[in-house]
Amino acid sequence: MRAYLVKRLLQMIPTLLGITFITFCIIQLAPGNPAMLKLQMASQGEMADTAYARQMIEQTKKLYGLDKPLPVQYMLWVKRVLTLDFGTSFKDHRNVMDKIAERLPITIQINLISIFLVYLIAIPFGVYSATHPDTFADKVLTLLFFFLYSLPNFWVAVLLIMLFGGGDFWNVFPIYGISSLNTENWPLWRQILDRLHHLVLPVACLTYGGFAYLSRLTRAELLEVIREDYVRTARAKGLSERVVIFKHAFRNGLLPIVTLLAFLLPAMFGGSVIIESIFSIPGMGQLGFEAVLSRDYPVIMAITTISALLTLVGLLLSDVLYAVLDPRIQLD
């Protein structure tokens, strides 16, 4: 185990550098540059091709370090990252990590609630469908979950706003932001309730597709496991069906579900661009979207790098959990 972990950790270094290099190249291929966009915004989109304008663009490029060759820009960025410094934002000249620190807690809150609900709903329904295959209830659940999984979340978000956000029917839930005005003066319990009230619709949009997919995955894996010989042997010993499922079959059925861990960590960091934009939630998804529109290279590279690192860590944790859940798996 120790040798495997050391090997995988060493492999992360060139993999992470390769991801950041590709991301850096793709960003550079995008039309426009931060200097031009910033000056266009300052002049309200009317940027004349004058000597003064060209001079201002060159000065802005020099300020941002964009006048250097691309390999030099990339190496300077890697050097800063090695010291855990992602630089300052081109958009507002704030420290990138400070901007991420402001948005990250909001995204983590939303994703933690969503992930908890996904597993809380999906696993019981998946186990029930696997232990009652081809019954009427199983067919109804299969049809319902396939229907939910096929619905695009932006359409569901608009529908929920129309139904429950004061659109055409009931005005039950707020549809803007994550808290009401002047909540800092409220008691803590009231602040928590207000935050949960604001998160009902966004969390619902982030949850329904996840538990629909995970429930079907749990069902498929458990159906395969309960046909194994060791499960038949456990039944032959006279053990109850509940003990057979949860003590002998469920543990091995968790292996594919553990694979999702590799994607949960970056998802918690990256957030949802669509849902956060629709509900005006100041999270990581909205931050990344705004950074792309404004060509804010330091913010884009910081988000990409941290997301890639979390993905690699998630893959490593998944492999380790494989060996924990199933001793037959040899990491070497």
Short mmCIF file of C-alpha atoms in Angstrom, two decimals:
data_model
loop_
_atom_site.label_atom_id
_atom_site.label_comp_id
_atom_site.label_asym_id
_atom_site.label_seq_id
_atom_site.Cartn_x
_atom_site.Cartn_y
_atom_site.Cartn_z
CA MET A 1 0.00 0.00 0.00
CA ARG A 2 2.77 2.46 0.92
CA ALA A 3 4.70 1.89 -2.31
CA TYR A 4 1.50 2.25 -4.33
CA LEU A 5 0.60 5.55 -2.66
CA VAL A 6 4.09 6.96 -3.25
CA LYS A 7 3.96 5.92 -6.90
CA ARG A 8 0.55 7.48 -7.44
CA LEU A 9 1.53 10.70 -5.69
CA LEU A 10 4.60 11.02 -7.90
CA GLN A 11 2.46 10.39 -10.98
CA MET A 12 0.20 13.27 -9.99
CA ILE A 13 2.97 15.80 -10.59
CA PRO A 14 3.41 15.37 -14.38
CA THR A 15 -0.32 14.76 -14.79
CA LEU A 16 -1.18 18.02 -13.04
CA LEU A 17 1.44 19.92 -15.05
CA GLY A 18 0.05 18.46 -18.27
CA ILE A 19 -3.50 19.50 -17.37
CA THR A 20 -2.45 23.04 -16.52
CA PHE A 21 -0.36 23.32 -19.70
CA ILE A 22 -3.27 22.21 -21.91
CA THR A 23 -5.62 24.57 -20.09
CA PHE A 24 -3.16 27.44 -20.51
CA CYS A 25 -2.91 26.77 -24.25
CA ILE A 26 -6.69 26.60 -24.68
CA ILE A 27 -7.14 29.88 -22.83
CA GLN A 28 -4.62 31.56 -25.12
CA LEU A 29 -6.53 30.34 -28.18
CA ALA A 30 -9.68 32.17 -27.08
CA PRO A 31 -10.33 35.37 -29.08
CA GLY A 32 -9.54 38.64 -27.37
CA ASN A 33 -7.29 39.37 -24.42
CA PRO A 34 -7.75 40.92 -20.97
CA ALA A 35 -6.13 44.19 -21.97
CA MET A 36 -8.44 44.79 -24.93
CA LEU A 37 -11.56 43.71 -23.04
CA LYS A 38 -10.75 45.93 -20.07
CA LEU A 39 -10.20 49.00 -22.23
CA GLN A 40 -13.33 48.28 -24.26
CA MET A 41 -15.36 48.11 -21.06
CA ALA A 42 -13.79 51.36 -19.86
CA SER A 43 -14.78 53.08 -23.12
CA GLN A 44 -18.21 51.36 -23.20
CA GLY A 45 -17.31 49.14 -26.14
CA GLU A 46 -16.12 51.99 -28.38
CA MET A 47 -12.43 51.29 -28.77
CA ALA A 48 -11.09 53.28 -31.68
CA ASP A 49 -7.98 52.15 -33.50
CA THR A 50 -5.86 55.13 -32.48
CA ALA A 51 -2.27 55.45 -31.43
CA TYR A 52 -3.41 56.33 -27.90
CA ALA A 53 -5.60 53.22 -27.74
CA ARG A 54 -2.77 51.00 -28.95
CA GLN A 55 -0.45 52.57 -26.41
CA MET A 56 -2.93 51.91 -23.61
CA ILE A 57 -3.30 48.28 -24.70
CA GLU A 58 0.46 47.77 -24.69
CA GLN A 59 0.75 49.36 -21.25
CA THR A 60 -2.03 47.14 -19.91
CA LYS A 61 -0.38 44.03 -21.39
CA LYS A 62 2.87 45.01 -19.71
CA LEU A 63 1.03 45.51 -16.41
CA TYR A 64 -0.45 42.00 -16.62
CA GLY A 65 2.74 40.43 -17.97
CA LEU A 66 1.00 39.57 -21.26
CA ASP A 67 3.79 41.12 -23.30
CA LYS A 68 6.11 38.20 -22.54
CA PRO A 69 6.29 35.04 -24.71
CA LEU A 70 3.73 32.36 -23.82
CA PRO A 71 6.31 29.83 -22.51
CA VAL A 72 7.70 32.51 -20.20
CA GLN A 73 4.19 33.39 -18.98
CA TYR A 74 3.48 29.74 -18.23
CA MET A 75 6.75 29.16 -16.39
CA LEU A 76 6.23 32.29 -14.30
CA TRP A 77 2.76 31.05 -13.39
CA VAL A 78 4.09 27.58 -12.44
CA LYS A 79 6.76 29.22 -10.29
CA ARG A 80 4.10 31.19 -8.39
CA VAL A 81 1.90 28.12 -7.94
CA LEU A 82 4.79 26.22 -6.34
CA THR A 83 4.68 28.87 -3.62
CA LEU A 84 0.87 28.58 -3.42
CA ASP A 85 0.45 31.98 -5.04
CA PHE A 86 -2.12 32.17 -7.86
CA GLY A 87 -1.53 35.87 -8.39
CA THR A 88 -4.07 38.67 -8.63
CA SER A 89 -7.19 38.90 -10.72
CA PHE A 90 -7.00 40.83 -13.98
CA LYS A 91 -10.59 41.97 -13.45
CA ASP A 92 -10.39 43.74 -10.09
CA HIS A 93 -6.72 43.24 -9.02
CA ARG A 94 -7.74 41.25 -5.94
CA ASN A 95 -5.86 38.21 -4.71
CA VAL A 96 -7.20 35.12 -6.47
CA MET A 97 -7.24 32.96 -3.34
CA ASP A 98 -9.20 35.66 -1.50
CA LYS A 99 -11.86 35.61 -4.21
CA ILE A 100 -12.01 31.81 -4.10
CA ALA A 101 -12.20 31.84 -0.29
CA GLU A 102 -15.28 34.10 -0.51
CA ARG A 103 -17.15 31.89 -2.98
CA LEU A 104 -16.06 28.40 -1.90
CA PRO A 105 -18.07 28.10 1.38
CA ILE A 106 -21.30 28.86 -0.50
CA THR A 107 -20.63 26.20 -3.13
CA ILE A 108 -19.61 23.65 -0.49
CA GLN A 109 -22.83 24.25 1.45
CA ILE A 110 -24.99 23.66 -1.61
CA ASN A 111 -23.08 20.59 -2.74
CA LEU A 112 -22.92 18.97 0.71
CA ILE A 113 -26.69 19.22 1.08
CA SER A 114 -27.21 17.97 -2.46
CA ILE A 115 -24.82 15.00 -2.11
CA PHE A 116 -26.34 14.02 1.24
CA LEU A 117 -29.85 14.01 -0.27
CA VAL A 118 -28.68 12.11 -3.35
CA TYR A 119 -27.27 9.23 -1.31
CA LEU A 120 -30.08 9.34 1.24
CA ILE A 121 -32.69 8.88 -1.49
CA ALA A 122 -30.82 6.81 -4.07
CA ILE A 123 -29.37 3.95 -2.02
CA PRO A 124 -32.62 2.81 -0.30
CA PHE A 125 -34.54 2.95 -3.57
CA GLY A 126 -31.72 1.17 -5.40
CA VAL A 127 -31.58 -1.60 -2.80
CA TYR A 128 -35.36 -2.01 -2.88
CA SER A 129 -35.41 -2.26 -6.68
CA ALA A 130 -32.58 -4.82 -6.65
CA THR A 131 -34.31 -7.00 -4.05
CA HIS A 132 -37.68 -6.74 -5.85
CA PRO A 133 -36.69 -6.99 -9.53
CA ASP A 134 -39.34 -6.89 -12.26
CA THR A 135 -42.13 -6.13 -9.81
CA PHE A 136 -44.66 -3.39 -10.48
CA ALA A 137 -42.95 -1.09 -7.95
CA ASP A 138 -39.56 -1.69 -9.59
CA LYS A 139 -40.95 -0.84 -13.02
CA VAL A 140 -42.59 2.34 -11.72
CA LEU A 141 -39.34 3.45 -10.02
CA THR A 142 -37.32 2.68 -13.14
CA LEU A 143 -39.67 4.72 -15.32
CA LEU A 144 -39.75 7.59 -12.81
CA PHE A 145 -35.99 7.79 -12.38
CA PHE A 146 -35.29 7.59 -16.12
CA PHE A 147 -37.79 10.41 -16.60
CA LEU A 148 -36.10 12.55 -13.92
CA TYR A 149 -32.62 11.85 -15.28
CA SER A 150 -33.67 13.01 -18.75
CA LEU A 151 -34.84 16.44 -17.59
CA PRO A 152 -32.29 19.26 -18.14
CA ASN A 153 -31.65 21.13 -14.91
CA PHE A 154 -31.94 24.61 -16.46
CA TRP A 155 -35.46 23.76 -17.67
CA VAL A 156 -36.40 22.37 -14.27
CA ALA A 157 -34.99 25.52 -12.62
CA VAL A 158 -37.17 27.79 -14.77
CA LEU A 159 -40.18 25.55 -14.12
CA LEU A 160 -39.64 25.64 -10.36
CA ILE A 161 -39.31 29.43 -10.45
CA MET A 162 -42.62 29.68 -12.32
CA LEU A 163 -44.36 27.31 -9.90
CA PHE A 164 -42.90 28.24 -6.52
CA GLY A 165 -40.96 31.47 -7.01
CA GLY A 166 -43.75 33.90 -7.71
CA GLY A 167 -43.80 33.32 -11.47
CA ASP A 168 -47.33 32.22 -12.40
CA PHE A 169 -48.49 30.30 -9.33
CA TRP A 170 -47.20 30.33 -5.74
CA ASN A 171 -44.62 32.65 -4.21
CA VAL A 172 -43.20 30.18 -1.68
CA PHE A 173 -39.40 30.21 -2.11
CA PRO A 174 -36.95 33.04 -2.90
CA ILE A 175 -35.24 32.85 -6.26
CA TYR A 176 -32.35 35.27 -5.79
CA GLY A 177 -29.19 34.90 -3.72
CA ILE A 178 -28.62 32.75 -0.66
CA SER A 179 -29.90 34.97 2.16
CA SER A 180 -32.24 37.85 2.85
CA LEU A 181 -31.15 41.43 3.45
CA ASN A 182 -29.77 42.39 6.87
CA THR A 183 -29.58 38.79 8.09
CA GLU A 184 -26.38 39.53 9.99
CA ASN A 185 -28.51 41.07 12.74
CA TRP A 186 -30.71 37.99 13.07
CA PRO A 187 -30.25 35.15 15.59
CA LEU A 188 -28.17 32.22 14.36
CA TRP A 189 -31.11 29.79 14.14
CA ARG A 190 -33.05 32.27 12.03
CA GLN A 191 -30.06 32.80 9.71
CA ILE A 192 -29.78 29.04 9.19
CA LEU A 193 -33.49 28.72 8.41
CA ASP A 194 -33.29 31.65 6.00
CA ARG A 195 -30.28 30.11 4.23
CA LEU A 196 -32.07 26.75 3.90
CA HIS A 197 -35.17 28.54 2.61
CA HIS A 198 -33.11 30.16 -0.15
CA LEU A 199 -31.39 26.89 -1.07
CA VAL A 200 -34.52 24.76 -1.54
CA LEU A 201 -34.93 25.37 -5.27
CA PRO A 202 -31.20 25.30 -6.23
CA VAL A 203 -30.60 22.12 -4.24
CA ALA A 204 -33.66 20.48 -5.81
CA CYS A 205 -32.26 21.23 -9.28
CA LEU A 206 -28.88 19.76 -8.35
CA THR A 207 -30.30 16.67 -6.64
CA TYR A 208 -32.95 15.00 -8.78
CA GLY A 209 -30.63 13.93 -11.60
CA GLY A 210 -28.01 12.60 -9.20
CA PHE A 211 -30.28 10.34 -7.16
CA ALA A 212 -31.99 9.09 -10.34
CA TYR A 213 -28.64 8.00 -11.78
CA LEU A 214 -27.22 6.64 -8.53
CA SER A 215 -30.35 4.66 -7.77
CA ARG A 216 -30.19 2.87 -11.12
CA LEU A 217 -26.47 2.24 -10.66
CA THR A 218 -27.03 0.77 -7.19
CA ARG A 219 -29.78 -1.49 -8.52
CA ALA A 220 -27.66 -2.77 -11.41
CA GLU A 221 -24.64 -3.53 -9.25
CA LEU A 222 -26.60 -5.22 -6.48
CA LEU A 223 -28.44 -7.40 -9.00
CA GLU A 224 -25.08 -8.59 -10.28
CA VAL A 225 -23.66 -9.20 -6.80
CA ILE A 226 -26.63 -11.12 -5.36
CA ARG A 227 -26.24 -13.72 -8.13
CA GLU A 228 -22.74 -14.59 -6.91
CA ASP A 229 -22.05 -17.99 -5.32
CA TYR A 230 -21.11 -16.61 -1.90
CA VAL A 231 -24.50 -14.88 -1.66
CA ARG A 232 -26.25 -18.14 -2.48
CA THR A 233 -24.15 -19.84 0.20
CA ALA A 234 -25.20 -17.22 2.75
CA ARG A 235 -28.84 -17.82 1.89
CA ALA A 236 -28.33 -21.60 2.19
CA LYS A 237 -27.12 -21.07 5.77
CA GLY A 238 -30.56 -19.81 6.66
CA LEU A 239 -29.62 -16.16 7.11
CA SER A 240 -32.37 -13.60 6.70
CA GLU A 241 -32.59 -11.71 3.42
CA ARG A 242 -31.77 -8.44 5.17
CA VAL A 243 -28.54 -9.87 6.59
CA VAL A 244 -27.59 -11.41 3.25
CA ILE A 245 -28.08 -8.13 1.39
CA PHE A 246 -26.51 -5.67 3.80
CA LYS A 247 -23.76 -7.85 5.29
CA HIS A 248 -22.63 -9.89 2.30
CA ALA A 249 -23.83 -8.27 -0.94
CA PHE A 250 -24.05 -4.54 -0.26
CA ARG A 251 -20.36 -4.05 0.51
CA ASN A 252 -19.19 -5.34 -2.87
CA GLY A 253 -22.04 -3.53 -4.58
CA LEU A 254 -20.57 -0.27 -3.33
CA LEU A 255 -17.48 -0.51 -5.55
CA PRO A 256 -18.89 1.37 -8.58
CA ILE A 257 -20.51 3.90 -6.26
CA VAL A 258 -17.10 4.60 -4.72
CA THR A 259 -15.88 5.53 -8.20
CA LEU A 260 -18.12 8.59 -8.06
CA LEU A 261 -15.95 9.93 -5.24
CA ALA A 262 -13.39 11.00 -7.85
CA PHE A 263 -15.94 13.42 -9.27
CA LEU A 264 -17.59 14.57 -6.04
CA LEU A 265 -14.54 16.50 -4.80
CA PRO A 266 -14.06 18.68 -7.92
CA ALA A 267 -17.83 19.10 -8.20
CA MET A 268 -17.94 20.49 -4.66
CA PHE A 269 -15.20 22.95 -5.60
CA GLY A 270 -16.31 23.91 -9.09
CA GLY A 271 -20.01 24.36 -8.41
CA SER A 272 -22.73 24.56 -11.04
CA VAL A 273 -22.43 27.35 -13.57
CA ILE A 274 -26.02 27.05 -14.81
CA ILE A 275 -27.82 26.78 -11.47
CA GLU A 276 -25.72 29.45 -9.77
CA SER A 277 -26.30 31.81 -12.68
CA ILE A 278 -30.07 31.22 -12.78
CA PHE A 279 -30.51 31.75 -9.04
CA SER A 280 -27.82 34.47 -8.77
CA ILE A 281 -25.80 32.49 -6.25
CA PRO A 282 -22.30 33.93 -5.71
CA GLY A 283 -20.52 30.57 -5.79
CA MET A 284 -17.57 29.04 -7.59
CA GLY A 285 -19.54 28.25 -10.73
CA GLN A 286 -20.50 31.88 -11.18
CA LEU A 287 -16.93 32.98 -10.44
CA GLY A 288 -15.52 30.67 -13.10
CA PHE A 289 -18.10 31.78 -15.66
CA GLU A 290 -17.34 35.46 -15.05
CA ALA A 291 -13.61 34.76 -15.27
CA VAL A 292 -14.00 33.13 -18.68
CA LEU A 293 -16.07 36.05 -20.02
CA SER A 294 -13.51 38.62 -18.82
CA ARG A 295 -10.46 36.48 -19.80
CA ASP A 296 -9.32 36.57 -16.18
CA TYR A 297 -6.45 34.12 -16.70
CA PRO A 298 -5.24 33.83 -13.06
CA VAL A 299 -8.73 32.93 -11.79
CA ILE A 300 -9.32 30.44 -14.62
CA MET A 301 -5.98 28.74 -14.06
CA ALA A 302 -6.49 28.63 -10.29
CA ILE A 303 -9.92 27.00 -10.58
CA THR A 304 -8.69 24.54 -13.20
CA THR A 305 -5.59 23.59 -11.22
CA ILE A 306 -7.40 23.04 -7.93
CA SER A 307 -10.19 21.09 -9.69
CA ALA A 308 -7.64 18.88 -11.42
CA LEU A 309 -5.81 18.26 -8.15
CA LEU A 310 -9.06 17.31 -6.39
CA THR A 311 -9.91 14.95 -9.26
CA LEU A 312 -6.56 13.17 -8.93
CA VAL A 313 -6.98 12.95 -5.14
CA GLY A 314 -10.49 11.57 -5.63
CA LEU A 315 -9.20 8.89 -8.00
CA LEU A 316 -6.53 7.91 -5.49
CA LEU A 317 -9.08 7.68 -2.66
CA SER A 318 -11.33 5.57 -4.87
CA ASP A 319 -8.54 3.07 -5.54
CA VAL A 320 -7.68 2.85 -1.85
CA LEU A 321 -11.34 2.30 -0.91
CA TYR A 322 -11.55 -0.48 -3.50
CA ALA A 323 -8.93 -2.41 -1.56
CA VAL A 324 -10.66 -1.66 1.75
CA LEU A 325 -14.06 -2.88 0.53
CA ASP A 326 -12.77 -5.90 -1.40
CA PRO A 327 -9.58 -7.58 -0.08
CA ARG A 328 -9.30 -9.50 -3.36
CA ILE A 329 -8.17 -6.29 -5.08
CA GLN A 330 -4.39 -5.93 -5.02
CA LEU A 331 -3.14 -2.37 -5.44
CA ASP A 332 0.30 -3.45 -6.55
#
